Coordinates of N, CA and C in Angstrom, one line a residue:
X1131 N -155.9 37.3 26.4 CA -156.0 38.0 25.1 C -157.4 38.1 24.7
X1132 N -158.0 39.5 24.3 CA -158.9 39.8 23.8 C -159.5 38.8 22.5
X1133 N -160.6 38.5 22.4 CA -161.2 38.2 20.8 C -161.2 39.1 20.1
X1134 N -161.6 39.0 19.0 CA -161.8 39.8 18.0 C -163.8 40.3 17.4
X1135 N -164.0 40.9 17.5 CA -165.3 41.5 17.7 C -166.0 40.4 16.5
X1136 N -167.5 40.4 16.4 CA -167.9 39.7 15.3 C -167.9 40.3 14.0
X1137 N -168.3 41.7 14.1 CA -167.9 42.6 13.1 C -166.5 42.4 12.4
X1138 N -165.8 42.4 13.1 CA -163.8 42.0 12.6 C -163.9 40.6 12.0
X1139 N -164.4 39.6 12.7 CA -164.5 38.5 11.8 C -164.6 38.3 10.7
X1140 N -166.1 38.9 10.6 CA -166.8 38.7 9.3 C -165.8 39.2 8.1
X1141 N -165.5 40.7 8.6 CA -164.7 41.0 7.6 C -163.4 40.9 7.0
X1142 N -162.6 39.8 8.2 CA -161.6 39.1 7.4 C -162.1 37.9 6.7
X1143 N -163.1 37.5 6.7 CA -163.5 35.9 6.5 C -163.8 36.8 4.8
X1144 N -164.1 37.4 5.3 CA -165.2 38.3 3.3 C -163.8 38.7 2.7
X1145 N -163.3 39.8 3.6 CA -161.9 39.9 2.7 C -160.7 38.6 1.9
X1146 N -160.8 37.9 2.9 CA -160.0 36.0 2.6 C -160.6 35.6 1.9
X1147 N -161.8 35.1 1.6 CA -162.9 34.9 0.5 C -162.8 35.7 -0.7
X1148 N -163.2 37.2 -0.9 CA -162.9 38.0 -1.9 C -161.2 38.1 -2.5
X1149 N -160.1 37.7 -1.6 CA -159.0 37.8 -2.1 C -158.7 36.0 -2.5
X1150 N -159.3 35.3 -2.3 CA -158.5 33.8 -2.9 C -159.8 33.7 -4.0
X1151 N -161.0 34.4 -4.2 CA -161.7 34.3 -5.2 C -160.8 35.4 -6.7
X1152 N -160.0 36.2 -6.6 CA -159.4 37.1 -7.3 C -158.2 36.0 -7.5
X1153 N -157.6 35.7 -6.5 CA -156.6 34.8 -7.0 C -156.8 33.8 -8.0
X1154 N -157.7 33.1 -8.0 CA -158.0 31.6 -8.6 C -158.6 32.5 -10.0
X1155 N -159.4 33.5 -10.0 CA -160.0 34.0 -11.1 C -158.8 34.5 -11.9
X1156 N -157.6 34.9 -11.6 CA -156.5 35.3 -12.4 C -155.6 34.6 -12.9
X1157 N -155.6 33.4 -12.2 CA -155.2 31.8 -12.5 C -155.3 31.6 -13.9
X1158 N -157.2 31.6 -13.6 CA -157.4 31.1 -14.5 C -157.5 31.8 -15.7
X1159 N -157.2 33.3 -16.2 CA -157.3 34.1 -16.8 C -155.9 34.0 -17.4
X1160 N -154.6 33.8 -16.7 CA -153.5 33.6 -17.3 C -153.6 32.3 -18.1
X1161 N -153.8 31.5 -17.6 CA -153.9 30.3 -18.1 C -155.1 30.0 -19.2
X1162 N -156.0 30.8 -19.7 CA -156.2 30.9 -20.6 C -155.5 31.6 -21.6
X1163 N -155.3 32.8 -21.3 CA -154.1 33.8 -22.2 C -153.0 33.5 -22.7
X1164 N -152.5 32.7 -22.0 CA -151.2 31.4 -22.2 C -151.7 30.4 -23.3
X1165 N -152.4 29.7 -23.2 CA -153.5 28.9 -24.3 C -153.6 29.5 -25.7
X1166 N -153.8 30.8 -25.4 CA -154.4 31.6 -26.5 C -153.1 32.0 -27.6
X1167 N -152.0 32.5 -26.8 CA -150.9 32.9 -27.5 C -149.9 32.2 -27.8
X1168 N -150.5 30.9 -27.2 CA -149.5 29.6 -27.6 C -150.0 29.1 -29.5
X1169 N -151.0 29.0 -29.1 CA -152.1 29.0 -30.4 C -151.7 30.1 -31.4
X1170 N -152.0 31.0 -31.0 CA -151.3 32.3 -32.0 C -150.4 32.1 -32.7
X1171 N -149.4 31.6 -31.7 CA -147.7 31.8 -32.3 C -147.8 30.8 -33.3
X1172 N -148.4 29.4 -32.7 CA -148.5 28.4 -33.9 C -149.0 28.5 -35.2
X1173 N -150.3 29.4 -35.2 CA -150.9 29.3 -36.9 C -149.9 30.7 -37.0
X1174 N -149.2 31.7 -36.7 CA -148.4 32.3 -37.4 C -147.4 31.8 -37.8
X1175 N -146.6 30.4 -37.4 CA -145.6 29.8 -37.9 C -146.2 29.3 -39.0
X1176 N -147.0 28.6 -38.9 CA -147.7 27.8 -40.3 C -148.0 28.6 -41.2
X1177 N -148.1 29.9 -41.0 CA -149.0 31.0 -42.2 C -147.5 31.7 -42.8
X1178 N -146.4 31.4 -42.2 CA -145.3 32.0 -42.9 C -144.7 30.8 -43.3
X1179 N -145.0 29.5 -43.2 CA -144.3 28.3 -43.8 C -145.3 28.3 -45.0
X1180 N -146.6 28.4 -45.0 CA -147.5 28.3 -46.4 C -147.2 29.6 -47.2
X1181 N -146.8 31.0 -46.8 CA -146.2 32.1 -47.3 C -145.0 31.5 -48.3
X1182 N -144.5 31.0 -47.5 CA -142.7 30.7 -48.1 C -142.8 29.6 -49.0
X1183 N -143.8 28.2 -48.5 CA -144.2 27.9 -50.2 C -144.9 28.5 -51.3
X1184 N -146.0 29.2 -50.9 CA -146.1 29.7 -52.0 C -145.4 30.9 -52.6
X1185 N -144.3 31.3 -52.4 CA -143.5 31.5 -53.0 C -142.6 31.2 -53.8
X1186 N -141.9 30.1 -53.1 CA -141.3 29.3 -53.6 C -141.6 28.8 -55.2
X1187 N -143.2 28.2 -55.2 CA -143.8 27.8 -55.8 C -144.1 28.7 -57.4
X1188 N -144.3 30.2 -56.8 CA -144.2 30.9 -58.0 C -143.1 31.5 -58.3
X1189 N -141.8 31.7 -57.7 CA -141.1 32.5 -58.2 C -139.6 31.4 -58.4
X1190 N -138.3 32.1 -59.3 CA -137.4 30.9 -59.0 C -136.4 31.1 -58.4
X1191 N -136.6 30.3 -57.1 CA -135.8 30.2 -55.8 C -134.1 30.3 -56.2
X1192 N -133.7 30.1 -56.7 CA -132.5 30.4 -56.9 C -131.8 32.2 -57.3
X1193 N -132.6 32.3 -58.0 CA -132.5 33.6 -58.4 C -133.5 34.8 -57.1
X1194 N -134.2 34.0 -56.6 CA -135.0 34.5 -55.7 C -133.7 35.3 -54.8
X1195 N -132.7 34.2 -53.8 CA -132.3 34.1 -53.1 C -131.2 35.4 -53.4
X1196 N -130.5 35.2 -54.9 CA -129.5 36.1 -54.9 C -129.6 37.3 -55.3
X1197 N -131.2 37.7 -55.9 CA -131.6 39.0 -56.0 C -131.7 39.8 -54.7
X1198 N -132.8 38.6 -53.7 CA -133.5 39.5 -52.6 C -132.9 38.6 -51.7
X1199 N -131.8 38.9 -51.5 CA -130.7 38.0 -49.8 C -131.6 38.4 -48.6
X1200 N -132.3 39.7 -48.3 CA -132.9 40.0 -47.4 C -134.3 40.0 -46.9
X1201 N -135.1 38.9 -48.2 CA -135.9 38.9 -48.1 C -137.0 38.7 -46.7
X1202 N -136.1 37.6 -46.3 CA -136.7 37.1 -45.0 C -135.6 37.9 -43.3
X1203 N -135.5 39.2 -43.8 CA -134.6 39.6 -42.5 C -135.2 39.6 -41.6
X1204 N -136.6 39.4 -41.6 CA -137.5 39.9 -40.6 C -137.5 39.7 -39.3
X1205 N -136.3 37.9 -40.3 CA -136.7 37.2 -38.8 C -135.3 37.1 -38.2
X1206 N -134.4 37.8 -38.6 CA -133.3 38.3 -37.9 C -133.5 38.8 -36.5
X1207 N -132.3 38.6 -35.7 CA -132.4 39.1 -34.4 C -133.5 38.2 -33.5
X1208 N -134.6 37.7 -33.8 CA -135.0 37.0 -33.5 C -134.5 35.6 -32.9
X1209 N -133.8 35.2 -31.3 CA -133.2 33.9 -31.1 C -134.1 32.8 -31.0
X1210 N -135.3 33.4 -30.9 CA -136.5 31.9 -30.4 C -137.0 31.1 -31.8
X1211 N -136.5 32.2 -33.2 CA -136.7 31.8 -34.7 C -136.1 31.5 -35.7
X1212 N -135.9 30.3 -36.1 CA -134.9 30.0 -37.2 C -135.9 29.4 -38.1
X1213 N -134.8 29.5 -39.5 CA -135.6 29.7 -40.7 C -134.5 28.6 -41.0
X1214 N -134.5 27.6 -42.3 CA -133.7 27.0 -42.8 C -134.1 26.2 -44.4
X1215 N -133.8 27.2 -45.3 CA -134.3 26.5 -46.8 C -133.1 25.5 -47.3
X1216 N -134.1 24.6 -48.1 CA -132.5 23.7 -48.7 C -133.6 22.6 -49.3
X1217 N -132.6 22.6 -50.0 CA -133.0 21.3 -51.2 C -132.6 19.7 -50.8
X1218 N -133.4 18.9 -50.4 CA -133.2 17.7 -50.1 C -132.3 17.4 -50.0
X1219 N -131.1 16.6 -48.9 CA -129.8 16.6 -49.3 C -128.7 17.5 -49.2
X1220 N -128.8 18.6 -49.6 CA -128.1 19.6 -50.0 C -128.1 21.0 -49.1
X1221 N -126.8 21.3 -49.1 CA -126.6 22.6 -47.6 C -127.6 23.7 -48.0
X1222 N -127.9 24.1 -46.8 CA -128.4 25.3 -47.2 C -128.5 26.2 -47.5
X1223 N -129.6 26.2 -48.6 CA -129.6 27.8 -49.5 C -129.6 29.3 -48.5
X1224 N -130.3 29.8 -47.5 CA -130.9 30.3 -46.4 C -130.6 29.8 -45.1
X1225 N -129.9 30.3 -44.4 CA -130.2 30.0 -42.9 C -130.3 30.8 -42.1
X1226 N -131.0 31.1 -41.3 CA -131.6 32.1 -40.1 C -131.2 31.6 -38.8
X1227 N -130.6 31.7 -38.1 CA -130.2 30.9 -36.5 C -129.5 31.5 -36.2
X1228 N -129.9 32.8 -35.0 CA -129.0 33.4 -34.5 C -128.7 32.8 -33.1
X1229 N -129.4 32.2 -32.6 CA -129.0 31.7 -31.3 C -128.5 30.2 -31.9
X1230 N -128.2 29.7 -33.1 CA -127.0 28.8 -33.2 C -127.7 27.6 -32.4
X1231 N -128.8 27.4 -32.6 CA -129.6 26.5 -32.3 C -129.2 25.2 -33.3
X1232 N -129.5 24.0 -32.0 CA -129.4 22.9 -33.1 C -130.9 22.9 -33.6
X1233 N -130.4 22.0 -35.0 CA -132.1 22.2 -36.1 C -132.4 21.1 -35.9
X1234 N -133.8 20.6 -35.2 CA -134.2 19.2 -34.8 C -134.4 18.8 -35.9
X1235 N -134.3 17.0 -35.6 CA -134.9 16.2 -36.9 C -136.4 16.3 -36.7
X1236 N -137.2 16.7 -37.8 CA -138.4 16.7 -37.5 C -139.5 15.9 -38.9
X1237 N -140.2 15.3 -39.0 CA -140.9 14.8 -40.1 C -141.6 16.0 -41.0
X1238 N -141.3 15.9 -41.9 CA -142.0 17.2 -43.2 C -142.9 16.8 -43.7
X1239 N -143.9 17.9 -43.2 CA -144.5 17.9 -44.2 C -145.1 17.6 -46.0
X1240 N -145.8 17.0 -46.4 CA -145.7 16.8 -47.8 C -145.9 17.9 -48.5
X1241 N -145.5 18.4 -49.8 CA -145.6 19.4 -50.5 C -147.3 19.7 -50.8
X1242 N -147.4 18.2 -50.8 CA -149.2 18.3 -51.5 C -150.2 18.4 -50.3
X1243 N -149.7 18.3 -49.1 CA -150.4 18.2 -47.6 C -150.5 19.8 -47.3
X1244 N -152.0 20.1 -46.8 CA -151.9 21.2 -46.2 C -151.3 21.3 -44.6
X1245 N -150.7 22.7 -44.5 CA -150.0 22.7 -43.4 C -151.3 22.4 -42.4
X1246 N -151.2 22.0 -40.5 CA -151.9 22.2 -39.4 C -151.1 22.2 -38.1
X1247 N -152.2 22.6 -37.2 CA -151.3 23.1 -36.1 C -150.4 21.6 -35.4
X1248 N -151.3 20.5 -35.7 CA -151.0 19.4 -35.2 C -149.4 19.2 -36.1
X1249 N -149.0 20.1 -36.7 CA -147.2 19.7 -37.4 C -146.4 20.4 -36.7
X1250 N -146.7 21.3 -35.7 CA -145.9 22.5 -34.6 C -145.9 21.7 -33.6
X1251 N -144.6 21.3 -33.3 CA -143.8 21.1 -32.3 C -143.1 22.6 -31.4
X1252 N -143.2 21.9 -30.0 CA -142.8 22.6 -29.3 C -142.0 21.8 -28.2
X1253 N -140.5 22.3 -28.2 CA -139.4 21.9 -27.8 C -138.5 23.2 -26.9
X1254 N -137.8 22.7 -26.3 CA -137.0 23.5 -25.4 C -135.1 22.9 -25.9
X1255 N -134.6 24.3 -26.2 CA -133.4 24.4 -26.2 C -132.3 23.8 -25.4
X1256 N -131.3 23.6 -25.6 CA -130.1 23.6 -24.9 C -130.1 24.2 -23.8
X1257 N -130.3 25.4 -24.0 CA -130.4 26.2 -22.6 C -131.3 26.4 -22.0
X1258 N -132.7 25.8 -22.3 CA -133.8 25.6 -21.8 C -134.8 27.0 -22.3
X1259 N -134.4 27.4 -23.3 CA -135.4 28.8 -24.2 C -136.2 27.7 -25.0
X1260 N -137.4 27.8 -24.6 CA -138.6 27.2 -25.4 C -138.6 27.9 -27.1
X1261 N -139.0 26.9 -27.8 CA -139.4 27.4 -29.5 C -140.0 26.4 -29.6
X1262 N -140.6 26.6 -31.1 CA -141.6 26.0 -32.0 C -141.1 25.9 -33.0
X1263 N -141.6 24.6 -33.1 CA -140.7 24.5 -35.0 C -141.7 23.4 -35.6
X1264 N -141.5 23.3 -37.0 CA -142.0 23.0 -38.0 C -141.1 22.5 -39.3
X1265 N -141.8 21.6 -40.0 CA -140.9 21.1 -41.1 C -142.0 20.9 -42.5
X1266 N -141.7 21.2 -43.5 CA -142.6 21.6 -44.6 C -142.0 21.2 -45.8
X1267 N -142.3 20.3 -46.8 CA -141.8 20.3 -48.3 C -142.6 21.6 -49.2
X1268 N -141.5 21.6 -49.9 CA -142.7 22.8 -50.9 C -142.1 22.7 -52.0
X1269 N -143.0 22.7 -53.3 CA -142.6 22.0 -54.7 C -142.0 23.9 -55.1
X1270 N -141.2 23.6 -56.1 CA -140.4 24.7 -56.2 C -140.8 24.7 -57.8
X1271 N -140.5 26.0 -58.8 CA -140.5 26.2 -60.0 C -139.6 25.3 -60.7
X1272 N -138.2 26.0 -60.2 CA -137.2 25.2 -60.9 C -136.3 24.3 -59.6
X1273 N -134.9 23.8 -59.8 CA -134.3 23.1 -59.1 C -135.3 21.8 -58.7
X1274 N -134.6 20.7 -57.7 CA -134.7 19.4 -57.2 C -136.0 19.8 -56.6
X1275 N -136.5 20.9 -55.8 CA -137.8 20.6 -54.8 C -137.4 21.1 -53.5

């Protein structure tokens, strides 16, 4: 069997080189971008949990609820997002859960504590569909809190 010329060498050795340098470079590009949009998703959960208290906070949640039922549709259709208001104790006012997700027990936030990302949990479903969740007090106009 013939060798392979030195010319042919070289230029599989550069090509092999140029192609596992492209590989590891896109590695590492996903896996920053992954980082990035993990982060994202998190302070957008927190920036619609501090949304919804301060709502809460100025307007009155009861009447809220049965004027504008659709307030929060947005996050309808959405399976990876559930929404769940309720007053200490008491069923809830709101519930958003179309994928019928169980609602983990999670530690809440204080009303007087500002939200951070370090309160976003990230858990995997029953059926192994990853989400993010959070738990938040928010002092309310009227009613218990």
């Amino acid at each position: 069997m013939k060798s392979l010329s030195l010319t042919a060498r070289l230029s599989l050795l550069i090509s092999t080189t140029v192609l596992l340098v492209m590989i590891l470079t896109g590695m590492a590009l996903y896996q920053s971008l992954a980082i990035q949009i993990s982060g994202r998703d998190d302070a957008a959960l927190l920036n619609r949990m501090d949304q919804i208290r301060t709502l809460l906070l100025n307007e009155d949640v009861l009447e809220l609820i049965r004027t504008k039922p659709r307030l929060f549709a947005n996050m309808l259709g959405n399976t990876e997002s559930l929404l769940v208001l309720r007053f200490p104790g008491q069923p809830p006012l709101i519930e958003v859960n179309p994928g019928k997700a169980t609602i983990p027990d999670i530690p809440a936030v204080p009303a007087q504590q500002p939200l951070a990302l370090k309160n976003v949990r990230h858990e995997l479903a029953r059926d192994g569909t990853p989400f993010i969740s959070a738990s938040a007090l928010a002092k309310t106009r009227n009613g218990p809190g």
